[in-house]
PDB file of C-alpha atoms and ligand atoms in Angstrom:
ATOM      1  CA  UNK A   2     -16.211  -3.221 -57.311  1.00 64.00           C
ATOM      2  CA  UNK A   3     -16.111  -6.749 -55.987  1.00 72.00           C
ATOM      3  CA  UNK A   4     -14.292  -7.810 -52.828  1.00 83.00           C
ATOM      4  CA  UNK A   5     -14.203 -11.399 -53.972  1.00 95.00           C
ATOM      5  CA  UNK A   6     -11.000 -13.377 -54.307  1.00 97.00           C
ATOM      6  CA  UNK A   7      -9.999 -13.754 -57.946  1.00 98.00           C
ATOM      7  CA  UNK A   8      -8.955 -17.074 -59.447  1.00 98.00           C
ATOM      8  CA  UNK A   9      -7.895 -16.429 -63.007  1.00 98.00           C
ATOM      9  CA  UNK A  10      -7.079 -19.435 -65.164  1.00 98.00           C
ATOM     10  CA  UNK A  11      -4.644 -18.572 -67.941  1.00 98.00           C
ATOM     11  CA  UNK A  12      -4.684 -21.548 -70.292  1.00 98.00           C
ATOM     12  CA  UNK A  13      -2.089 -20.008 -72.614  1.00 98.00           C
ATOM     13  CA  UNK A  14      -1.698 -21.963 -75.894  1.00 98.00           C
ATOM     14  CA  UNK A  15      -3.287 -25.111 -74.481  1.00 97.00           C
ATOM     15  CA  UNK A  16      -6.703 -26.711 -74.807  1.00 96.00           C
ATOM     16  CA  UNK A  17      -9.159 -27.984 -77.358  1.00 96.00           C
ATOM     17  CA  UNK A  18     -12.841 -28.896 -77.339  1.00 94.00           C
ATOM     18  CA  UNK A  19     -12.067 -32.091 -75.433  1.00 94.00           C
ATOM     19  CA  UNK A  20     -10.353 -30.268 -72.591  1.00 92.00           C
ATOM     20  CA  UNK A  21     -13.407 -28.081 -72.248  1.00 92.00           C
ATOM     21  CA  UNK A  22     -15.193 -31.056 -70.682  1.00 93.00           C
ATOM     22  CA  UNK A  23     -12.820 -30.972 -67.739  1.00 93.00           C
ATOM     23  CA  UNK A  24     -14.194 -27.668 -66.453  1.00 95.00           C
ATOM     24  CA  UNK A  25     -17.609 -29.170 -65.733  1.00 95.00           C
ATOM     25  CA  UNK A  26     -16.615 -29.909 -62.140  1.00 94.00           C
ATOM     26  CA  UNK A  27     -15.440 -26.335 -61.639  1.00 96.00           C
ATOM     27  CA  UNK A  28     -18.746 -25.067 -63.025  1.00 96.00           C
ATOM     28  CA  UNK A  29     -20.754 -27.304 -60.687  1.00 94.00           C
ATOM     29  CA  UNK A  30     -18.709 -26.390 -57.637  1.00 93.00           C
ATOM     30  CA  UNK A  31     -18.852 -22.701 -58.436  1.00 92.00           C
ATOM     31  CA  UNK A  32     -22.609 -22.821 -57.909  1.00 90.00           C
ATOM     32  CA  UNK A  33     -22.170 -23.928 -54.297  1.00 91.00           C
ATOM     33  CA  UNK A  34     -22.559 -21.440 -51.519  1.00 90.00           C
ATOM     34  CA  UNK A  35     -19.027 -21.771 -50.227  1.00 87.00           C
ATOM     35  CA  UNK A  36     -17.729 -20.572 -53.615  1.00 92.00           C
ATOM     36  CA  UNK A  37     -19.725 -17.348 -53.415  1.00 93.00           C
ATOM     37  CA  UNK A  38     -16.637 -15.463 -52.378  1.00 94.00           C
ATOM     38  CA  UNK A  39     -14.573 -16.706 -55.326  1.00 97.00           C
ATOM     39  CA  UNK A  40     -14.528 -14.874 -58.646  1.00 97.00           C
ATOM     40  CA  UNK A  41     -13.457 -17.457 -61.210  1.00 98.00           C
ATOM     41  CA  UNK A  42     -12.330 -16.232 -64.610  1.00 98.00           C
ATOM     42  CA  UNK A  43     -11.288 -18.605 -67.388  1.00 98.00           C
ATOM     43  CA  UNK A  44      -8.985 -17.232 -70.070  1.00 98.00           C
ATOM     44  CA  UNK A  45      -8.773 -19.918 -72.756  1.00 98.00           C
ATOM     45  CA  UNK A  46      -7.193 -19.452 -76.190  1.00 98.00           C
ATOM     46  CA  UNK A  47      -9.269 -17.457 -78.711  1.00 98.00           C
ATOM     47  CA  UNK A  48     -10.409 -20.676 -80.402  1.00 98.00           C
ATOM     48  CA  UNK A  49     -12.291 -21.717 -77.260  1.00 98.00           C
ATOM     49  CA  UNK A  50     -13.751 -18.365 -76.181  1.00 98.00           C
ATOM     50  CA  UNK A  51     -17.140 -18.968 -77.727  1.00 98.00           C
ATOM     51  CA  UNK A  52     -17.406 -22.523 -76.338  1.00 98.00           C
ATOM     52  CA  UNK A  53     -16.397 -21.341 -72.862  1.00 98.00           C
ATOM     53  CA  UNK A  54     -18.983 -18.551 -72.921  1.00 98.00           C
ATOM     54  CA  UNK A  55     -21.701 -21.029 -73.884  1.00 97.00           C
ATOM     55  CA  UNK A  56     -20.589 -23.677 -71.396  1.00 97.00           C
ATOM     56  CA  UNK A  57     -20.364 -21.289 -68.434  1.00 96.00           C
ATOM     57  CA  UNK A  58     -23.544 -19.380 -69.247  1.00 94.00           C
ATOM     58  CA  UNK A  59     -25.649 -20.544 -66.313  1.00 91.00           C
ATOM     59  CA  UNK A  60     -22.798 -20.418 -63.817  1.00 94.00           C
ATOM     60  CA  UNK A  61     -20.985 -17.645 -61.976  1.00 94.00           C
ATOM     61  CA  UNK A  62     -17.818 -18.265 -63.979  1.00 97.00           C
ATOM     62  CA  UNK A  63     -16.663 -15.443 -66.255  1.00 98.00           C
ATOM     63  CA  UNK A  64     -14.607 -15.687 -69.424  1.00 98.00           C
ATOM     64  CA  UNK A  65     -11.682 -13.587 -70.624  1.00 98.00           C
ATOM     65  CA  UNK A  66      -9.295 -13.480 -73.582  1.00 98.00           C
ATOM     66  CA  UNK A  67      -5.514 -13.637 -73.295  1.00 98.00           C
ATOM     67  CA  UNK A  68      -4.701 -10.626 -75.436  1.00 98.00           C
ATOM     68  CA  UNK A  69      -6.183  -8.241 -77.992  1.00 98.00           C
ATOM     69  CA  UNK A  70      -5.107  -5.927 -80.802  1.00 98.00           C
ATOM     70  CA  UNK A  71      -4.946  -2.230 -79.951  1.00 97.00           C
ATOM     71  CA  UNK A  72      -7.141  -1.144 -82.884  1.00 96.00           C
ATOM     72  CA  UNK A  73     -10.833  -0.885 -82.174  1.00 92.00           C
ATOM     73  CA  UNK A  74     -12.138  -0.743 -85.745  1.00 93.00           C
ATOM     74  CA  UNK A  75     -11.935  -3.768 -88.044  1.00 95.00           C
ATOM     75  CA  UNK A  76      -8.925  -3.649 -90.357  1.00 96.00           C
ATOM     76  CA  UNK A  77      -6.194  -5.514 -92.205  1.00 97.00           C
ATOM     77  CA  UNK A  78      -4.453  -7.048 -89.166  1.00 97.00           C
ATOM     78  CA  UNK A  79      -3.935 -10.681 -90.032  1.00 97.00           C
ATOM     79  CA  UNK A  80      -4.074 -13.018 -87.050  1.00 96.00           C
ATOM     80  CA  UNK A  81      -5.404 -10.379 -84.677  1.00 97.00           C
ATOM     81  CA  UNK A  82      -8.551 -10.051 -82.594  1.00 98.00           C
ATOM     82  CA  UNK A  83      -9.925  -6.710 -81.377  1.00 98.00           C
ATOM     83  CA  UNK A  84     -11.323  -5.981 -77.935  1.00 98.00           C
ATOM     84  CA  UNK A  85     -14.641  -5.291 -79.645  1.00 97.00           C
ATOM     85  CA  UNK A  86     -14.706  -8.842 -81.062  1.00 98.00           C
ATOM     86  CA  UNK A  87     -13.884 -10.236 -77.630  1.00 98.00           C
ATOM     87  CA  UNK A  88     -16.688  -8.222 -76.079  1.00 98.00           C
ATOM     88  CA  UNK A  89     -19.165  -9.340 -78.736  1.00 97.00           C
ATOM     89  CA  UNK A  90     -18.411 -13.020 -78.182  1.00 97.00           C
ATOM     90  CA  UNK A  91     -19.487 -12.581 -74.550  1.00 98.00           C
ATOM     91  CA  UNK A  92     -16.139 -12.440 -72.756  1.00 98.00           C
ATOM     92  CA  UNK A  93     -15.822  -9.854 -69.992  1.00 98.00           C
ATOM     93  CA  UNK A  94     -12.072  -9.728 -69.358  1.00 98.00           C
ATOM     94  CA  UNK A  95      -8.838  -9.531 -71.296  1.00 98.00           C
ATOM     95  CA  UNK A  96      -5.284 -10.173 -70.122  1.00 98.00           C
ATOM     96  CA  UNK A  97      -2.974  -7.414 -71.342  1.00 98.00           C
ATOM     97  CA  UNK A  98       0.786  -7.053 -70.882  1.00 98.00           C
ATOM     98  CA  UNK A  99       1.547 -10.678 -70.126  1.00 98.00           C
ATOM     99  CA  UNK A 100       5.331 -11.130 -70.139  1.00 98.00           C
ATOM    100  CA  UNK A 101       5.048 -13.804 -72.834  1.00 98.00           C
ATOM    101  CA  UNK A 102       3.521 -11.148 -75.096  1.00 98.00           C
ATOM    102  CA  UNK A 103       5.958  -8.472 -73.952  1.00 98.00           C
ATOM    103  CA  UNK A 104       8.665 -10.911 -75.130  1.00 96.00           C
ATOM    104  CA  UNK A 105       6.868 -11.054 -78.470  1.00 94.00           C
ATOM    105  CA  UNK A 106       7.200  -7.316 -78.874  1.00 95.00           C
ATOM    106  CA  UNK A 107       4.461  -5.705 -76.786  1.00 97.00           C
ATOM    107  CA  UNK A 108       5.983  -2.450 -75.524  1.00 98.00           C
ATOM    108  CA  UNK A 109       4.550  -0.398 -72.659  1.00 98.00           C
ATOM    109  CA  UNK A 110       3.190   2.016 -75.284  1.00 98.00           C
ATOM    110  CA  UNK A 111       1.479  -0.766 -77.222  1.00 98.00           C
ATOM    111  CA  UNK A 112       0.083  -2.167 -73.986  1.00 98.00           C
ATOM    112  CA  UNK A 113      -1.296   1.271 -73.137  1.00 98.00           C
ATOM    113  CA  UNK A 114      -3.181   1.400 -76.440  1.00 98.00           C
ATOM    114  CA  UNK A 115      -4.551  -2.092 -75.870  1.00 98.00           C
ATOM    115  CA  UNK A 116      -5.776  -1.155 -72.394  1.00 98.00           C
ATOM    116  CA  UNK A 117      -7.473   1.970 -73.739  1.00 98.00           C
ATOM    117  CA  UNK A 118      -9.161  -0.057 -76.463  1.00 98.00           C
ATOM    118  CA  UNK A 119     -10.337  -2.735 -73.997  1.00 98.00           C
ATOM    119  CA  UNK A 120     -11.743  -0.200 -71.550  1.00 98.00           C
ATOM    120  CA  UNK A 121     -13.508   1.709 -74.320  1.00 97.00           C
ATOM    121  CA  UNK A 122     -15.238  -1.585 -75.131  1.00 97.00           C
ATOM    122  CA  UNK A 123     -16.216  -1.973 -71.500  1.00 97.00           C
ATOM    123  CA  UNK A 124     -13.994  -4.998 -70.930  1.00 98.00           C
ATOM    124  CA  UNK A 125     -12.192  -5.435 -67.634  1.00 98.00           C
ATOM    125  CA  UNK A 126      -8.435  -5.685 -67.950  1.00 98.00           C
ATOM    126  CA  UNK A 127      -6.055  -8.055 -66.200  1.00 98.00           C
ATOM    127  CA  UNK A 128      -2.930  -5.938 -66.492  1.00 98.00           C
ATOM    128  CA  UNK A 129       0.296  -7.929 -66.013  1.00 98.00           C
ATOM    129  CA  UNK A 130       3.421  -6.340 -64.637  1.00 98.00           C
ATOM    130  CA  UNK A 131       6.657  -7.817 -63.304  1.00 98.00           C
ATOM    131  CA  UNK A 132      10.423  -7.793 -63.390  1.00 98.00           C
ATOM    132  CA  UNK A 133      12.829 -10.285 -64.936  1.00 98.00           C
ATOM    133  CA  UNK A 134      15.723 -11.894 -63.058  1.00 98.00           C
ATOM    134  CA  UNK A 135      18.371  -9.450 -64.286  1.00 98.00           C
ATOM    135  CA  UNK A 136      16.253  -6.499 -63.224  1.00 98.00           C
ATOM    136  CA  UNK A 137      15.697  -8.116 -59.846  1.00 98.00           C
ATOM    137  CA  UNK A 138      19.413  -8.802 -59.358  1.00 98.00           C
ATOM    138  CA  UNK A 139      20.219  -5.217 -60.307  1.00 98.00           C
ATOM    139  CA  UNK A 140      17.646  -3.955 -57.792  1.00 97.00           C
ATOM    140  CA  UNK A 141      15.603  -2.406 -60.573  1.00 98.00           C
ATOM    141  CA  UNK A 142      12.257  -4.026 -59.667  1.00 98.00           C
ATOM    142  CA  UNK A 143      10.770  -0.848 -58.278  1.00 97.00           C
ATOM    143  CA  UNK A 144      11.743   1.175 -61.318  1.00 97.00           C
ATOM    144  CA  UNK A 145      10.461  -1.464 -63.740  1.00 98.00           C
ATOM    145  CA  UNK A 146       7.083  -1.726 -62.021  1.00 98.00           C
ATOM    146  CA  UNK A 147       6.731   2.045 -61.837  1.00 98.00           C
ATOM    147  CA  UNK A 148       7.498   2.377 -65.554  1.00 98.00           C
ATOM    148  CA  UNK A 149       5.135  -0.416 -66.546  1.00 98.00           C
ATOM    149  CA  UNK A 150       2.349   1.203 -64.542  1.00 98.00           C
ATOM    150  CA  UNK A 151       3.012   4.795 -65.605  1.00 98.00           C
ATOM    151  CA  UNK A 152       3.473   4.056 -69.307  1.00 98.00           C
ATOM    152  CA  UNK A 153       0.911   1.260 -69.490  1.00 98.00           C
ATOM    153  CA  UNK A 154      -1.769   3.404 -67.873  1.00 98.00           C
ATOM    154  CA  UNK A 155      -1.080   6.702 -69.647  1.00 97.00           C
ATOM    155  CA  UNK A 156      -4.359   8.620 -70.117  1.00 97.00           C
ATOM    156  CA  UNK A 157      -6.190   6.134 -67.900  1.00 97.00           C
ATOM    157  CA  UNK A 158      -7.991   8.000 -65.138  1.00 96.00           C
ATOM    158  CA  UNK A 159      -9.941   5.239 -63.433  1.00 96.00           C
ATOM    159  CA  UNK A 160      -8.749   1.822 -62.370  1.00 97.00           C
ATOM    160  CA  UNK A 161     -12.065   0.270 -61.374  1.00 96.00           C
ATOM    161  CA  UNK A 162     -11.943  -1.920 -64.518  1.00 97.00           C
ATOM    162  CA  UNK A 163      -8.352  -2.990 -64.004  1.00 98.00           C
ATOM    163  CA  UNK A 164      -7.007  -5.914 -62.013  1.00 98.00           C
ATOM    164  CA  UNK A 165      -3.260  -5.681 -61.541  1.00 98.00           C
ATOM    165  CA  UNK A 166      -1.454  -8.988 -61.890  1.00 98.00           C
ATOM    166  CA  UNK A 167       1.997  -8.966 -60.329  1.00 98.00           C
ATOM    167  CA  UNK A 168       3.890 -11.675 -62.154  1.00 98.00           C
ATOM    168  CA  UNK A 169       7.665 -11.736 -61.597  1.00 98.00           C
ATOM    169  CA  UNK A 170       8.861 -13.115 -64.944  1.00 98.00           C
ATOM    170  CA  UNK A 171      11.409 -15.386 -63.268  1.00 98.00           C
ATOM    171  CA  UNK A 172       8.565 -17.044 -61.375  1.00 98.00           C
ATOM    172  CA  UNK A 173       6.385 -17.896 -64.355  1.00 98.00           C
ATOM    173  CA  UNK A 174       6.426 -21.621 -65.073  1.00 97.00           C
ATOM    174  CA  UNK A 175       9.651 -22.133 -63.093  1.00 98.00           C
ATOM    175  CA  UNK A 176       8.405 -23.278 -59.691  1.00 97.00           C
ATOM    176  CA  UNK A 177      10.405 -20.441 -58.093  1.00 97.00           C
ATOM    177  CA  UNK A 178       8.542 -18.082 -55.774  1.00 97.00           C
ATOM    178  CA  UNK A 179       9.886 -15.331 -53.550  1.00 97.00           C
ATOM    179  CA  UNK A 180       9.353 -15.453 -49.795  1.00 98.00           C
ATOM    180  CA  UNK A 181       6.054 -14.217 -48.392  1.00 98.00           C
ATOM    181  CA  UNK A 182       7.869 -11.277 -46.817  1.00 98.00           C
ATOM    182  CA  UNK A 183       9.374 -10.207 -50.105  1.00 97.00           C
ATOM    183  CA  UNK A 184       6.116 -10.716 -51.984  1.00 98.00           C
ATOM    184  CA  UNK A 185       4.186  -8.689 -49.435  1.00 98.00           C
ATOM    185  CA  UNK A 186       6.790  -5.936 -49.769  1.00 97.00           C
ATOM    186  CA  UNK A 187       6.348  -5.891 -53.574  1.00 98.00           C
ATOM    187  CA  UNK A 188       2.557  -5.829 -53.335  1.00 98.00           C
ATOM    188  CA  UNK A 189       2.715  -2.908 -50.896  1.00 98.00           C
ATOM    189  CA  UNK A 190       5.166  -1.214 -53.226  1.00 97.00           C
ATOM    190  CA  UNK A 191       2.709  -1.549 -56.144  1.00 98.00           C
ATOM    191  CA  UNK A 192      -0.111  -0.281 -53.926  1.00 98.00           C
ATOM    192  CA  UNK A 193       2.028   2.720 -53.086  1.00 97.00           C
ATOM    193  CA  UNK A 194       2.705   3.497 -56.758  1.00 97.00           C
ATOM    194  CA  UNK A 195      -1.034   3.215 -57.452  1.00 98.00           C
ATOM    195  CA  UNK A 196      -1.937   5.368 -54.469  1.00 97.00           C
ATOM    196  CA  UNK A 197       0.335   8.145 -55.695  1.00 96.00           C
ATOM    197  CA  UNK A 198      -1.081   7.954 -59.179  1.00 96.00           C
ATOM    198  CA  UNK A 199      -4.757   7.204 -58.549  1.00 97.00           C
ATOM    199  CA  UNK A 200      -5.151   8.666 -55.059  1.00 95.00           C
ATOM    200  CA  UNK A 201      -7.993   7.075 -53.130  1.00 94.00           C
ATOM    201  CA  UNK A 202      -9.219   4.759 -55.878  1.00 97.00           C
ATOM    202  CA  UNK A 203      -9.451   1.170 -54.776  1.00 96.00           C
ATOM    203  CA  UNK A 204      -6.962  -1.207 -56.365  1.00 97.00           C
ATOM    204  CA  UNK A 205      -6.984  -4.968 -56.736  1.00 97.00           C
ATOM    205  CA  UNK A 206      -3.764  -6.905 -57.118  1.00 98.00           C
ATOM    206  CA  UNK A 207      -3.476 -10.604 -57.867  1.00 98.00           C
ATOM    207  CA  UNK A 208      -0.285 -12.645 -57.820  1.00 98.00           C
ATOM    208  CA  UNK A 209       0.833 -14.924 -60.643  1.00 98.00           C
ATOM    209  CA  UNK A 210       3.872 -17.148 -61.119  1.00 98.00           C
ATOM    210  CA  UNK A 211       4.067 -20.881 -60.339  1.00 98.00           C
ATOM    211  CA  UNK A 212       0.968 -20.870 -58.121  1.00 98.00           C
ATOM    212  CA  UNK A 213      -0.025 -24.469 -57.392  1.00 98.00           C
ATOM    213  CA  UNK A 214      -2.133 -26.592 -55.056  1.00 97.00           C
ATOM    214  CA  UNK A 215       0.777 -26.867 -52.573  1.00 97.00           C
ATOM    215  CA  UNK A 216       2.243 -23.375 -52.302  1.00 98.00           C
ATOM    216  CA  UNK A 217      -1.224 -21.794 -52.167  1.00 98.00           C
ATOM    217  CA  UNK A 218      -1.405 -22.585 -48.441  1.00 97.00           C
ATOM    218  CA  UNK A 219       1.535 -20.295 -47.917  1.00 97.00           C
ATOM    219  CA  UNK A 220       0.584 -17.643 -50.492  1.00 98.00           C
ATOM    220  CA  UNK A 221      -2.922 -17.183 -49.153  1.00 97.00           C
ATOM    221  CA  UNK A 222      -1.455 -15.869 -45.888  1.00 97.00           C
ATOM    222  CA  UNK A 223      -0.668 -12.591 -47.654  1.00 97.00           C
ATOM    223  CA  UNK A 224      -3.855 -10.657 -47.015  1.00 96.00           C
ATOM    224  CA  UNK A 225      -2.877  -7.792 -49.325  1.00 96.00           C
ATOM    225  CA  UNK A 226      -3.289 -10.121 -52.340  1.00 98.00           C
ATOM    226  CA  UNK A 227      -6.760 -10.144 -53.936  1.00 98.00           C
ATOM    227  CA  UNK A 228      -6.387 -13.422 -55.786  1.00 98.00           C
ATOM    228  CA  UNK A 229      -4.237 -15.465 -58.136  1.00 98.00           C
ATOM    229  CA  UNK A 230      -3.456 -15.733 -61.824  1.00 98.00           C
ATOM    230  CA  UNK A 231      -2.781 -19.393 -62.413  1.00 98.00           C
ATOM    231  CA  UNK A 232      -1.143 -20.739 -65.565  1.00 98.00           C
ATOM    232  CA  UNK A 233      -0.001 -24.367 -65.700  1.00 97.00           C
ATOM    233  CA  UNK A 234      -1.959 -25.583 -62.663  1.00 98.00           C
ATOM    234  CA  UNK A 235      -5.242 -24.152 -63.971  1.00 98.00           C
ATOM    235  CA  UNK A 236      -5.346 -26.569 -66.890  1.00 96.00           C
ATOM    236  CA  UNK A 237      -5.920 -29.416 -64.461  1.00 96.00           C
ATOM    237  CA  UNK A 238      -9.387 -28.878 -62.964  1.00 96.00           C
ATOM    238  CA  UNK A 239      -8.639 -30.911 -59.835  1.00 96.00           C
ATOM    239  CA  UNK A 240      -5.595 -28.791 -59.090  1.00 97.00           C
ATOM    240  CA  UNK A 241      -7.447 -25.577 -59.877  1.00 98.00           C
ATOM    241  CA  UNK A 242     -10.316 -26.554 -57.570  1.00 97.00           C
ATOM    242  CA  UNK A 243      -7.795 -27.439 -54.884  1.00 97.00           C
ATOM    243  CA  UNK A 244      -6.227 -23.993 -55.206  1.00 98.00           C
ATOM    244  CA  UNK A 245      -9.626 -22.325 -54.869  1.00 97.00           C
ATOM    245  CA  UNK A 246     -10.819 -24.484 -51.985  1.00 96.00           C
ATOM    246  CA  UNK A 247      -7.598 -24.159 -50.019  1.00 97.00           C
ATOM    247  CA  UNK A 248      -7.734 -20.378 -50.377  1.00 97.00           C
ATOM    248  CA  UNK A 249     -11.343 -19.804 -49.422  1.00 94.00           C
ATOM    249  CA  UNK A 250     -11.502 -22.386 -46.601  1.00 84.00           C
TER     250      UNK A 250
HETATM  251  P1  LIG B  15       2.329 -20.282 -64.262  1.00 71.40           P
HETATM  252  O1  LIG B  15       1.893 -19.112 -65.247  1.00 71.40           O
HETATM  253  O2  LIG B  15       1.275 -20.398 -63.183  1.00 71.40           O
HETATM  254  O3  LIG B  15       2.395 -21.512 -65.127  1.00 71.40           O
HETATM  255  O4  LIG B  15       3.651 -19.913 -63.678  1.00 71.40           O
HETATM  256  C1  LIG B  15       1.324 -17.929 -64.773  1.00 71.40           C
HETATM  257  C2  LIG B  15       1.078 -16.989 -65.921  1.00 71.40           C
HETATM  258  O5  LIG B  15       1.878 -16.951 -66.859  1.00 71.40           O
HETATM  259  O6  LIG B  15       0.073 -16.255 -65.939  1.00 71.40           O
END
């Protein structure tokens, strides 16, 4: 299991073949020695997975998908992609449980099936968890996170192929971020839940939600965080590089 700092670029429903050119600088920089400690994972839309795999082939950058269907075998699921297809195209990761997909109907049970399918195909999972504003205001964060973890990881015995992404929903794309003290408290809380459930197994937790090239200076102070899941700011290579450089320097 790597001790590197994760920088996961979630491109969401953005990007075309032209925007693929912009990652050239990231690829070149990633080959430099000072980037050795950074684990860069690009998660473009499905339409660009193949191109990203080809383009990043001779670099240390890895590619992931943004979601998958829970069924492993091919079948009549219009518009869906299985973890097996993602694996075969050469991607190594898949984001599962992103709040934007939970909003589209992904329940904890569905997410659990997706995680099982991804792991059975030897993909690593970026498992998103997080509370919304109402839950936060009602002091339900702890309960929500515990439920997402317990139900999402039912039947999962090992977490070496899972990266936990703590993404408070109210922080995603809003520019709002909790204080470092509060964030550290939540990360330790998640670690505690994982320790109870998975005993001595090592866990890796990244933070996501409005991470940018300015607030990274502050966020990187939290040593309990193993990296960042970056949405909007990752689509601009200069900003993404800035985030990486400011964290590892
Ligand atoms: P954001 O998105 O960085 O634009 O807030 C993060 C995410 O949704 O993964």
